[in-house]
Coordinates of C-alpha atoms in Angstrom, one line a residue:
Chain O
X1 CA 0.0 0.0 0.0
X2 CA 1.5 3.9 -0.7
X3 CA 1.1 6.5 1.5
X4 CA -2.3 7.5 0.5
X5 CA -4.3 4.0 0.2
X6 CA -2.7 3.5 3.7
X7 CA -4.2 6.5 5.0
X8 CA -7.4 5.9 3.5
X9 CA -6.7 2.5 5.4
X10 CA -7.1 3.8 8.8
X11 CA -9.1 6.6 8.0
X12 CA -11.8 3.8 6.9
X13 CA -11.1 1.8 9.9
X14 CA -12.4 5.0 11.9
X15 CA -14.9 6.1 9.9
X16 CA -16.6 2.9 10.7
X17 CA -16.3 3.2 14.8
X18 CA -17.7 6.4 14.1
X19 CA -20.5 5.7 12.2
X20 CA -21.4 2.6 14.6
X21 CA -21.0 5.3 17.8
X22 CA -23.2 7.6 16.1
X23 CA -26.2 4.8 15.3
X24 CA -26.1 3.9 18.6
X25 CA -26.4 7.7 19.7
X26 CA -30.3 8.3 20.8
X27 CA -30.7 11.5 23.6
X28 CA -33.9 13.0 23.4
X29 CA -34.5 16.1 22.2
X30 CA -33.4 15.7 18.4
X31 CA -31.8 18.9 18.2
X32 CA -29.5 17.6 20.6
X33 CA -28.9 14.1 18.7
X34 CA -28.7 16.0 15.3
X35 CA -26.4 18.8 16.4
X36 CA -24.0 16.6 18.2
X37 CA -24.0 13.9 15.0
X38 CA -23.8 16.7 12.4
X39 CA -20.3 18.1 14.2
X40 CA -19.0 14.5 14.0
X41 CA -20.2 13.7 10.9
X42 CA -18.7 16.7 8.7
X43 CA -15.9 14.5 7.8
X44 CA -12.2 16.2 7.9
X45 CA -8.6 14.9 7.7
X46 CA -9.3 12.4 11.5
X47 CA -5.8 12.5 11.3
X48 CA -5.7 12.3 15.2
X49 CA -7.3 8.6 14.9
X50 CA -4.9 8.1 12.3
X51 CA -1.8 9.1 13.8
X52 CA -3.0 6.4 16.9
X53 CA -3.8 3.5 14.7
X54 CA -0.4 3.8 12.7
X55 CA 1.4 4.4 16.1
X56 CA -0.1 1.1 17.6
X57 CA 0.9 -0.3 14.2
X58 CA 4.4 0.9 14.8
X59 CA 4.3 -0.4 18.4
X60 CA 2.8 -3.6 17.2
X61 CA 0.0 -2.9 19.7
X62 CA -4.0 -4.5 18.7
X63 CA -5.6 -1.3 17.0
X64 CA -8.8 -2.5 17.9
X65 CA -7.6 -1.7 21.9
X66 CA -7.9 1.9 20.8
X67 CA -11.2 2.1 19.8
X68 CA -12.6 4.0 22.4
X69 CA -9.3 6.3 22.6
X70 CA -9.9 7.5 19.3
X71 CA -13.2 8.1 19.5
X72 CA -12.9 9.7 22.8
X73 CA -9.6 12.0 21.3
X74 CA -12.1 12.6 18.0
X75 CA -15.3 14.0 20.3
X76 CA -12.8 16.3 22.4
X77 CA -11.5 17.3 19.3
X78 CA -14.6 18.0 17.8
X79 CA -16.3 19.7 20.9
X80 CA -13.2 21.9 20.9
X81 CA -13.7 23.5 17.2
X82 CA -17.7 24.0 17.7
X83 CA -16.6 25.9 20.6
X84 CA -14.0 27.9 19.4
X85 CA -16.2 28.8 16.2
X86 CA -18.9 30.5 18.1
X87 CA -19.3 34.4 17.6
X88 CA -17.4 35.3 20.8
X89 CA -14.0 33.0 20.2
X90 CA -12.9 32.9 16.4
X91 CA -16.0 33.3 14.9
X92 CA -15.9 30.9 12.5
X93 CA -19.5 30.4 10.4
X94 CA -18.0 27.8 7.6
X95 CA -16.0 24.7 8.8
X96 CA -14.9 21.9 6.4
X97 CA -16.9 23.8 3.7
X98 CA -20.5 23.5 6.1
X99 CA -21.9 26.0 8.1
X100 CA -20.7 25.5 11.4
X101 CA -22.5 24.1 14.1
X102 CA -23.7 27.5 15.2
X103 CA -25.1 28.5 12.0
X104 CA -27.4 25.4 11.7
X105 CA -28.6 25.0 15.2
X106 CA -27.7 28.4 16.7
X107 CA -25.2 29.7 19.5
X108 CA -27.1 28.1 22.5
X109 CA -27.5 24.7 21.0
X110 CA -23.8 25.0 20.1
X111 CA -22.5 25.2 23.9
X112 CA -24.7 22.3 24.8
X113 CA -23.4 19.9 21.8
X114 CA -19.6 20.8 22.6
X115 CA -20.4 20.1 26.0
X116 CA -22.1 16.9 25.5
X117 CA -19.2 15.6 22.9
X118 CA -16.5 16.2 25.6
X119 CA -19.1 14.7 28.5
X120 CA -19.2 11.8 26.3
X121 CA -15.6 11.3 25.5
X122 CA -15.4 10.8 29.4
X123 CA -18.0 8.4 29.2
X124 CA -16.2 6.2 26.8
X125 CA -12.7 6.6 28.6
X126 CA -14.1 5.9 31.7
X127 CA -15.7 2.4 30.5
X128 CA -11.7 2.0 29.5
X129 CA -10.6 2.4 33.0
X130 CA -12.2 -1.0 34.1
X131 CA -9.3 -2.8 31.5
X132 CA -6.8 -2.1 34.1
X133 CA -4.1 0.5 35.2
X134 CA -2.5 1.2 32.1
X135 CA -6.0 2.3 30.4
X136 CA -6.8 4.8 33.6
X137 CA -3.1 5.8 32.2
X138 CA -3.9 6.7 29.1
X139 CA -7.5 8.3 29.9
X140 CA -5.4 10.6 32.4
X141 CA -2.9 11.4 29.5
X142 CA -5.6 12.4 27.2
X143 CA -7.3 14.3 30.2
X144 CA -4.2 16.4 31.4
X145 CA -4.0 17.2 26.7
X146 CA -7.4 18.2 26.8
X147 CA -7.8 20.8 30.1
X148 CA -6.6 23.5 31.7
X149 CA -3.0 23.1 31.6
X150 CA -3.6 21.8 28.2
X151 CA -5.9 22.4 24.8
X152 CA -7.9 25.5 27.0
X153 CA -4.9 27.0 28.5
X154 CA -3.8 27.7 24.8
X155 CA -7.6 28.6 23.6
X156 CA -7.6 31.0 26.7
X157 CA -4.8 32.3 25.5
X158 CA -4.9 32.5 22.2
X159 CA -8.2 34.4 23.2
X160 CA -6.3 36.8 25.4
X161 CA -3.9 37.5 22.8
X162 CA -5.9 37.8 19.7
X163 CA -5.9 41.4 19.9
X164 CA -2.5 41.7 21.3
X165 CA 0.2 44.3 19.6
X166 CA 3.1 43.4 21.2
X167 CA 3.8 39.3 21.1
X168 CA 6.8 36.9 21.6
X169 CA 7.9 33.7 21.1
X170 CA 7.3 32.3 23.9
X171 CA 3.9 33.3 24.8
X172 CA 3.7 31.6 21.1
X173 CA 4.9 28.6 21.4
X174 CA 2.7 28.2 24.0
X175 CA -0.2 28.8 22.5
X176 CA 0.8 26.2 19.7
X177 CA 2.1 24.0 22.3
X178 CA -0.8 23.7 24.1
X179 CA -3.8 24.4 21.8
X180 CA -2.4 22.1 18.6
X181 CA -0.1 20.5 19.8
X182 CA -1.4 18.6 23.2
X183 CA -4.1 17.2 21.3
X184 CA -1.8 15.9 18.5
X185 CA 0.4 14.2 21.1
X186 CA -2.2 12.5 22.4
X187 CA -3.1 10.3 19.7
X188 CA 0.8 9.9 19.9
X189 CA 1.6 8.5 23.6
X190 CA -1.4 6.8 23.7
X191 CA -0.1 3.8 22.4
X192 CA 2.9 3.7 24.3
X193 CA 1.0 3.8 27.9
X194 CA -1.1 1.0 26.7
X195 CA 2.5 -0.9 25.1
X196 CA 3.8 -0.1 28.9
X197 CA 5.5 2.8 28.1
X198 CA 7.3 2.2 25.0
X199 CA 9.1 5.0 23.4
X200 CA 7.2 7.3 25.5
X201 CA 9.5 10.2 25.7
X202 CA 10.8 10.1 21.9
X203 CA 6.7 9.6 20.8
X204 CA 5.8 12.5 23.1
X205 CA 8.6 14.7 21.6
X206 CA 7.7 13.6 17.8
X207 CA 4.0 14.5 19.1
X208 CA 4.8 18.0 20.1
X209 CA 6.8 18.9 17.0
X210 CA 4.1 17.3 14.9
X211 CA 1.6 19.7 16.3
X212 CA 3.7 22.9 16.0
X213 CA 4.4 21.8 12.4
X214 CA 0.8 21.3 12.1
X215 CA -0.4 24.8 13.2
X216 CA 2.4 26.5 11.6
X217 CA 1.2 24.6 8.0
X218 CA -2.3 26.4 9.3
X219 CA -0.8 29.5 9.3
X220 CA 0.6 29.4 6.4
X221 CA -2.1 28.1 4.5
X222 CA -4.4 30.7 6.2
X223 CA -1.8 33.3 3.8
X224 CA -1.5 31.0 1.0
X225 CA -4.6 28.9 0.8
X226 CA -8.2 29.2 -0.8
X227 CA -11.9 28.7 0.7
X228 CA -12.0 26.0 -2.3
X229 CA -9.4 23.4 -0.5
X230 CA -9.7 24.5 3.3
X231 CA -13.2 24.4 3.2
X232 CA -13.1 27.3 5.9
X233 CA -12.1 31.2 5.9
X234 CA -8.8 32.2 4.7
X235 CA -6.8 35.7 5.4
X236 CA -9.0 35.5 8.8
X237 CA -5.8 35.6 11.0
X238 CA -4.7 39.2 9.1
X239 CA -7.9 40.9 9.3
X240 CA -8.1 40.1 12.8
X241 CA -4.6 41.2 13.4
X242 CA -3.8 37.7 15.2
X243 CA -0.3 36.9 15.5
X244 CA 0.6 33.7 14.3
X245 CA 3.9 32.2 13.2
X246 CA 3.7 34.0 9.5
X247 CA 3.1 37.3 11.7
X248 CA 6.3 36.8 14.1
X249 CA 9.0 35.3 11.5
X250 CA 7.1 35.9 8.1
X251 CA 6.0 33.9 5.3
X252 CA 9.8 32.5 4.6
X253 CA 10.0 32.2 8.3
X254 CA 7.6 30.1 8.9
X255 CA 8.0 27.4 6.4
X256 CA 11.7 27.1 7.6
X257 CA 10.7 26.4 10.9
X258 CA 8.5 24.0 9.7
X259 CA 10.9 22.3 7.5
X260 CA 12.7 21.8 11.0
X261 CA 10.2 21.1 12.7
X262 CA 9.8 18.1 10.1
X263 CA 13.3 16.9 10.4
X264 CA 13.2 16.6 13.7
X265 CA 9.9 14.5 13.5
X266 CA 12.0 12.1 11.2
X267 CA 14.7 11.6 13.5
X268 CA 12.3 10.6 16.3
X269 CA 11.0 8.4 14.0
X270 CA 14.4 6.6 12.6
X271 CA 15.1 6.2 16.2
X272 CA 12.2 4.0 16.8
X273 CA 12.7 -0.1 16.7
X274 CA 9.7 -1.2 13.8
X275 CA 8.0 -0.4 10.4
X276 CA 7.8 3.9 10.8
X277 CA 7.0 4.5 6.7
X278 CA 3.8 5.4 6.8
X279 CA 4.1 8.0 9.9
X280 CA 7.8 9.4 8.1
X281 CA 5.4 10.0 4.4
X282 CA 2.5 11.4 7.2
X283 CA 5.3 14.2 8.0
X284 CA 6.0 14.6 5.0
X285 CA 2.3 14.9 4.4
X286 CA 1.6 17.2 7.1
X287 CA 4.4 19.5 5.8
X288 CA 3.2 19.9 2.1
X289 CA -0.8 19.6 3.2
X290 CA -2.8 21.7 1.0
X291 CA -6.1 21.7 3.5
Chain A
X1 CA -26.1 19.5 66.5
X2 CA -29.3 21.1 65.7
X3 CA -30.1 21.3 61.4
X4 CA -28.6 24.5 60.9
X5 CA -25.1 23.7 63.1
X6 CA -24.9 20.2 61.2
X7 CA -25.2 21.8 57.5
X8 CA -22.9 24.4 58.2
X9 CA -20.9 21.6 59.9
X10 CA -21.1 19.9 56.2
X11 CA -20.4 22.6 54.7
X12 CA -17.7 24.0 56.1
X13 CA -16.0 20.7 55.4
X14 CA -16.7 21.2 51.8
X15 CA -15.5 24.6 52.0
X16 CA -11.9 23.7 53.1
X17 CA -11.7 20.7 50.6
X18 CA -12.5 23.5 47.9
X19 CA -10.4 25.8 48.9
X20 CA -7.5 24.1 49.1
X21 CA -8.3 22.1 46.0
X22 CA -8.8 26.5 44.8
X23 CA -5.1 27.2 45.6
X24 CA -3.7 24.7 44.0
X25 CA -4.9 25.5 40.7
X26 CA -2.3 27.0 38.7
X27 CA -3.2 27.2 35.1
X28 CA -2.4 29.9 32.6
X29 CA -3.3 32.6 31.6
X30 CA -4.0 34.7 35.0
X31 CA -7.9 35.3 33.0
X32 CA -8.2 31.6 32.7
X33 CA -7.1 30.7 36.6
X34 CA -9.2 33.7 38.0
X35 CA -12.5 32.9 36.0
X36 CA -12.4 29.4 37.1
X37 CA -11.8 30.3 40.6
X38 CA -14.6 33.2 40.7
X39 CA -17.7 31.1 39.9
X40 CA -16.0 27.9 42.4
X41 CA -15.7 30.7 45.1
X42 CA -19.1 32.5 44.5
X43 CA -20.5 30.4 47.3
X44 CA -23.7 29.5 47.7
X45 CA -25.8 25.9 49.2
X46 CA -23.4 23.8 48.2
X47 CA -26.5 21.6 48.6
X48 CA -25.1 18.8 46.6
X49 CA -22.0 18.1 48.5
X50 CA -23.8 18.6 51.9
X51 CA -26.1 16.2 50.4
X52 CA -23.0 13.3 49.2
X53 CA -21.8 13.7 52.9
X54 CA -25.0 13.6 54.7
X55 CA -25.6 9.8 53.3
X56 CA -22.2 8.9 53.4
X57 CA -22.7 9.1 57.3
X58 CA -26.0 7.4 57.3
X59 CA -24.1 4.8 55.5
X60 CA -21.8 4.6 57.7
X61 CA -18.6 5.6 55.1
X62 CA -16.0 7.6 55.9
X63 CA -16.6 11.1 54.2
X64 CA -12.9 11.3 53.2
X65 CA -13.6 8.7 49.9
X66 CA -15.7 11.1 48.9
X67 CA -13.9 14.6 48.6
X68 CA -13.1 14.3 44.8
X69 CA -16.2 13.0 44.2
X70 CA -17.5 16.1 46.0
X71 CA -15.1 18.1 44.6
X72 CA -15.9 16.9 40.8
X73 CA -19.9 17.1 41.2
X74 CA -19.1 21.1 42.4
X75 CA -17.4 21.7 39.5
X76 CA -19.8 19.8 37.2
X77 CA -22.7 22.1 38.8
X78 CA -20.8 25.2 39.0
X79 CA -19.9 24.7 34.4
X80 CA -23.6 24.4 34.0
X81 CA -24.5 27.2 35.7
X82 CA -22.1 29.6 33.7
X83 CA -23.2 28.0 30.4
X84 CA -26.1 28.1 31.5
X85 CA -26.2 32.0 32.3
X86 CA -24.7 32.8 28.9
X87 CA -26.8 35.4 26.7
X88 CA -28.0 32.5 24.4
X89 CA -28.5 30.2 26.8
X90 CA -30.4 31.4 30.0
X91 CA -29.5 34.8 29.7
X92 CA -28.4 35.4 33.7
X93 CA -26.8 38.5 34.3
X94 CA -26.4 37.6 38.1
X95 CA -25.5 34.4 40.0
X96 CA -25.3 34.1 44.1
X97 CA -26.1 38.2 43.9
X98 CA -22.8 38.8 41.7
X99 CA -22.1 39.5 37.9
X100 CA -22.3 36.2 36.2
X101 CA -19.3 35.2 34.6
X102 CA -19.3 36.0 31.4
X103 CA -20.3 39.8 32.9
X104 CA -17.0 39.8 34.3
X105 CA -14.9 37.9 31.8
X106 CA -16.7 37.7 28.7
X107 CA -18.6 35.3 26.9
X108 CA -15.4 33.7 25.4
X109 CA -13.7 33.1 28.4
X110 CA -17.0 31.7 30.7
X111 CA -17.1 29.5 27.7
X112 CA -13.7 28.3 28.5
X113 CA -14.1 28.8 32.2
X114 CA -17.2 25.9 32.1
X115 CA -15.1 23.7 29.5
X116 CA -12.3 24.1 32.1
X117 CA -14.4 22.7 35.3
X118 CA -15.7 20.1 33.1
X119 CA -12.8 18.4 32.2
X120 CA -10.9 19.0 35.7
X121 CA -13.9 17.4 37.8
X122 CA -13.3 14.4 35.4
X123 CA -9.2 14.5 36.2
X124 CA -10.4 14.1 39.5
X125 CA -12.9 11.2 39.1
X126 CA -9.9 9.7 37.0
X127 CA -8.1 9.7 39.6
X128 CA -10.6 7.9 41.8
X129 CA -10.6 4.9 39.3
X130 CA -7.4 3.8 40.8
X131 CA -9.2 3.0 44.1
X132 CA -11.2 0.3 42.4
X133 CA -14.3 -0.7 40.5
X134 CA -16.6 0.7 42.6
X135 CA -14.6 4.0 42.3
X136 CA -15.3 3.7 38.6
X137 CA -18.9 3.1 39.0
X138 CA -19.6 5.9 40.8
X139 CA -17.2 7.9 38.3
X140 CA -19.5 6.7 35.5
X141 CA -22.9 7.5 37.3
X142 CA -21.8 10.9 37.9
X143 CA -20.7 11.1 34.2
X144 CA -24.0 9.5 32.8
X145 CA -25.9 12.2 35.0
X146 CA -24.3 15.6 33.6
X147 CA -24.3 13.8 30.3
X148 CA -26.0 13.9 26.6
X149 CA -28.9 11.5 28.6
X150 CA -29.0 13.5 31.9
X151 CA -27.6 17.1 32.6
X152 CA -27.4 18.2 29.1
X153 CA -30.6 16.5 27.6
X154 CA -32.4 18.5 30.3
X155 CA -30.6 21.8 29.2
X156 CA -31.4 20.9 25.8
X157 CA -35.0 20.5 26.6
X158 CA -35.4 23.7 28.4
X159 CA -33.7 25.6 25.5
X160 CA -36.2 24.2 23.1
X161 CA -39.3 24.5 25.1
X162 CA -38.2 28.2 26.4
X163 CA -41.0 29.9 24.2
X164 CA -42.9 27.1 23.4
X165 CA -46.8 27.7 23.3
X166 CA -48.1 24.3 24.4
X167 CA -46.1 22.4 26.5
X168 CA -46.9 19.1 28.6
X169 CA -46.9 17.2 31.8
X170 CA -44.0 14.9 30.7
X171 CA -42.0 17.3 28.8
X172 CA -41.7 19.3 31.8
X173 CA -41.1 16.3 34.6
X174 CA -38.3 15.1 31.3
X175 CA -36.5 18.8 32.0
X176 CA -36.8 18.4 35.7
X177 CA -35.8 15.0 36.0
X178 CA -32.8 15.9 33.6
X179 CA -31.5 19.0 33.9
X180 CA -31.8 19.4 38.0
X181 CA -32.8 16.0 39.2
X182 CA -29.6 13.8 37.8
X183 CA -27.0 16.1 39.6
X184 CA -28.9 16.1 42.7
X185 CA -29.6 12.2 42.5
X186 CA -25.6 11.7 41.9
X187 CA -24.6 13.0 45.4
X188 CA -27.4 10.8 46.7
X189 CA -26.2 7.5 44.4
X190 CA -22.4 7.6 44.9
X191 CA -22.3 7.0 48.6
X192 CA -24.5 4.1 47.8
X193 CA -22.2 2.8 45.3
X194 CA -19.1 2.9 47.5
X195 CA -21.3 1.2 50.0
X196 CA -21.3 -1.8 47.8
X197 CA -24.7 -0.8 46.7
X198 CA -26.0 -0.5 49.8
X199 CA -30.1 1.3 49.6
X200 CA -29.2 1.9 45.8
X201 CA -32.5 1.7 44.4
X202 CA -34.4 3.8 47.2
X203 CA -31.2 6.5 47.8
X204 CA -32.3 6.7 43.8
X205 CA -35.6 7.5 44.5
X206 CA -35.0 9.9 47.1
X207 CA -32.6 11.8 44.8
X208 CA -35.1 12.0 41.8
X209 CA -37.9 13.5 44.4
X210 CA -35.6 15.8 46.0
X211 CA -34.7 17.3 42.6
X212 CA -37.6 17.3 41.4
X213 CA -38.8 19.2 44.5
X214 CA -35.8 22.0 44.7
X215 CA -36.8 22.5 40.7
X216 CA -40.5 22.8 41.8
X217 CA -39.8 25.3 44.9
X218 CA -37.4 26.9 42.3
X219 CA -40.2 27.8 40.0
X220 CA -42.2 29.2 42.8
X221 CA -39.1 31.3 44.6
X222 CA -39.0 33.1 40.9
X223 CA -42.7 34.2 41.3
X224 CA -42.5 34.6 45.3
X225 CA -39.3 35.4 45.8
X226 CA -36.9 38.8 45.4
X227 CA -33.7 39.5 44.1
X228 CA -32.2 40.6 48.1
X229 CA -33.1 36.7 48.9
X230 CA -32.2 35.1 45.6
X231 CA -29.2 36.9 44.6
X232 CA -30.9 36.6 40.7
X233 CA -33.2 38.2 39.0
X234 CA -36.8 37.2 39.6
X235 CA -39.8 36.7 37.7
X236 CA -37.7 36.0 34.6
X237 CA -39.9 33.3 34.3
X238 CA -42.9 34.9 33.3
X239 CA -41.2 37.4 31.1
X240 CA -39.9 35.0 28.8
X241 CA -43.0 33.0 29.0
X242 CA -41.1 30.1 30.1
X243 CA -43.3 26.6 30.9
X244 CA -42.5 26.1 34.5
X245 CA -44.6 23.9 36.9
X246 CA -46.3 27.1 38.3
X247 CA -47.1 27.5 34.9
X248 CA -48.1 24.2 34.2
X249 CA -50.0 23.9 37.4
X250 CA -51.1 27.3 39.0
X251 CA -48.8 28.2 42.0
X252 CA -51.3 26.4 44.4
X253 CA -50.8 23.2 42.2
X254 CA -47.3 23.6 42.6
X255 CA -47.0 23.7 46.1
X256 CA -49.3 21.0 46.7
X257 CA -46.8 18.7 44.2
X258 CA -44.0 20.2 45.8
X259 CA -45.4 18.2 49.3
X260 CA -46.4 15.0 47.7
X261 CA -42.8 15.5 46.6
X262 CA -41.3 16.4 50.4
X263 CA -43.7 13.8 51.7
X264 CA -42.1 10.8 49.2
X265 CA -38.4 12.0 50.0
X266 CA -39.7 11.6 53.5
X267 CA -41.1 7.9 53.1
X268 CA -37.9 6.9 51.2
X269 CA -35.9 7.9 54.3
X270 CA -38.2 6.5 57.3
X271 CA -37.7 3.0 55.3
X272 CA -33.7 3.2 55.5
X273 CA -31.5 1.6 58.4
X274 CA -29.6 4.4 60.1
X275 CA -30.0 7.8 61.3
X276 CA -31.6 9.9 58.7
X277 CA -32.5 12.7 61.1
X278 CA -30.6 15.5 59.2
X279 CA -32.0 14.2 55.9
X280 CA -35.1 14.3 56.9
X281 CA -34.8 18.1 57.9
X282 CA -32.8 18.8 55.1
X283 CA -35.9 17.5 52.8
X284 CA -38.3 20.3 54.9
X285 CA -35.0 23.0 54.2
X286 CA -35.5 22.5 50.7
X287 CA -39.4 22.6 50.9
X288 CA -39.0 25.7 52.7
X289 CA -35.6 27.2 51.3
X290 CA -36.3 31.0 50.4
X291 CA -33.1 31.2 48.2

């Protein structure tokens, strides 16, 4: 298989937990079920639930062990964007081409579905913990990613500084670090904890380079892109004056920090004992990403 | 003890466990850390952590299994109350007599403020699940009560029904049983659990009544009641034609189901092995509560 049947591969794999989780989703009232189903639903990259199958791959760890994780990591994930689309955080209306959740079901209805999608990720990492230790492990790991020294210290931040006019790297990094990139490590270390630990540290380093290079590819296509492939706004992060990597080290700037960024995700990778193709071309991928 | 010595007794237990549980939060940014802080530290009843600790000694269990559990249930209510005050939701501009959150920090931030409490009360239950299965149980009936089938099917409910122009006996006992009858049911439950089920089904009982009862006295404070003793705005209600029971069935009707209510909780209790004294009174407190 190349790079892009393998993808599909797990991507596939996913898209058929997902589909199963969301047949078996029934909460009364229906605006409830059909706002929560039409978040997950909207389709996107998964590449979160990727990343964790071809890491358990790598680890030569059962992918169907991971079920719940992904799901879990997917619903956190997706809670997190309807939230940070309503009018009062990005203000998104358009997300992977659709309205956003707010548009169709309105602001109110919005809160309540992000809230149920990460209520329920709980609910599926919790029926993990009774498979022993290790699994409470990795539910904590994805826990301490998602909260508030994780994926919402970097939204509050980001928040905070959205307006800012004066900006450094570190406050940066941070943001990246924590809103990207904790999420994106997740799907990363999860595997490990459940292989007892591993390659923990080199997976969690390749995880948190991965997610800087992802959001630096964001703000580059966010300059470079078009509505046509990102399915969402572009030029949003100018007209709003938000600093981004582009902003601190410009356009040429950024893509050389991402090209190390990229390297240094490969020598993680080489380092690793097993099969790493498929995660070296998802680098690769990552890097060059169009959307 | 007399009623008032032994909630305040209960209480002021709580209070320390919070506030040292307060002090060690250390999240960034400083917005993030204060705003989660400010609606924990708003005070109030604290009725639902009086409540876990009040049947853990009828049971017989020592209260200090239950502090997280506590803890996380606090935080659970204490989200739902500031998403629940946001403009699109409930549209609160005061909570416990102060500016609601999002008054003080913006909508953006209370959005990330309840996210925030969210996912920390479940790093706390996750914790728990070390301690055992049981531990996980009563992890998972807290989570299945703020869920997409409890808590936030109830929320959902209200939202949709808010200007509705007919409206029925089950639709309104589904919100009330949902959105304010499964967090006060979980306080009532997880003692039970960690008992080794101990009075499970009739503790469940109880805590269905009893919320059904403070939503019920709730309804009737907003007509009865004034700002001074509520520290909200009263006779919101009305204004927005909300369905509530006194709405549903005149505010005689309601008072009379509010003591068929009392006089159920009451029945529960008589039928339990152990000294249920201060449950007993605490069921007349909330059938008499003027705030």
């Amino acid at each position: 298989m190349d790079f892009k049947e393998k993808y599909d591969f797990y991507l596939k794999e996913f898209e058929r937990i997902l589909a199963c989780f969301c047949n078996d989703i029934d909460c009364r009232p229906d605006v409830l079920k059909d706002s929560l189903k039409y978040s997950l639903l909207l389709g996107g990259k998964r590449i979160r639930p990727v990343l964790m199958f071809a890491v358990a791959d790598l680890l030569g760890l059962e992918r169907c062990k991971l079920s719940n994780f992904a799901l879990a990591l997917e619903l956190i994930h997706t809670y997190s964007l309807i939230h940070d689309d309503l009018p009062e955080m990005d203000n998104d209306d358009f997300r992977r081409g659709k309205p956003s959740n707010h548009k169709v079901f309105g602001v109110g209805n919005a809160v309540l579905a992000g809230d149920g999608l990460l209520n329920t990720a709980y609910s599926l990492l919790l029926k993990e913990c009774r498979n022993g230790m290790e699994y409470i492990s990795a539910a904590q790991f994805i826990c301490d990613c998602a909260g508030i020294y994780g994926m919402i210290a970097g939204q509050s931040a980001d928040l905070l500084y959205e307006h800012a006019t004066s900006f450094n790297e570190n406050t940066l990094d941070f943001i990246y670090e924590n809103k990207t990139g904790k999420l994106l490590t997740a799907p990363v270390v999860v595997p490990a904890i459940l292989s007892g630990g591993r390659c923990y540290s080199e997976l969690k380093n390749f995880g948190k380079d991965l997610g800087l290079l992802f959001q630096i590819i964001d703000d580059i296509l966010d300059v470079e892109g078009s509505f046509g492939e990102l399915g969402k706004s572009t030029g949003k992060d100018k007209i709003e004056e938000k600093y981004t990597s582009v902003g601190l080290y410009g356009l040429d700037g950024a893509k050389l920090r991402a090209d190390v960024l990229a390297q240094r995700c490969r020598t993680v990778l080489e380092g690793v004992d097993g099969d790493s193709e498929f995660l070296l071309q998802l680098v690769d991928f990552v890097r060059s990403r169009k959307n």
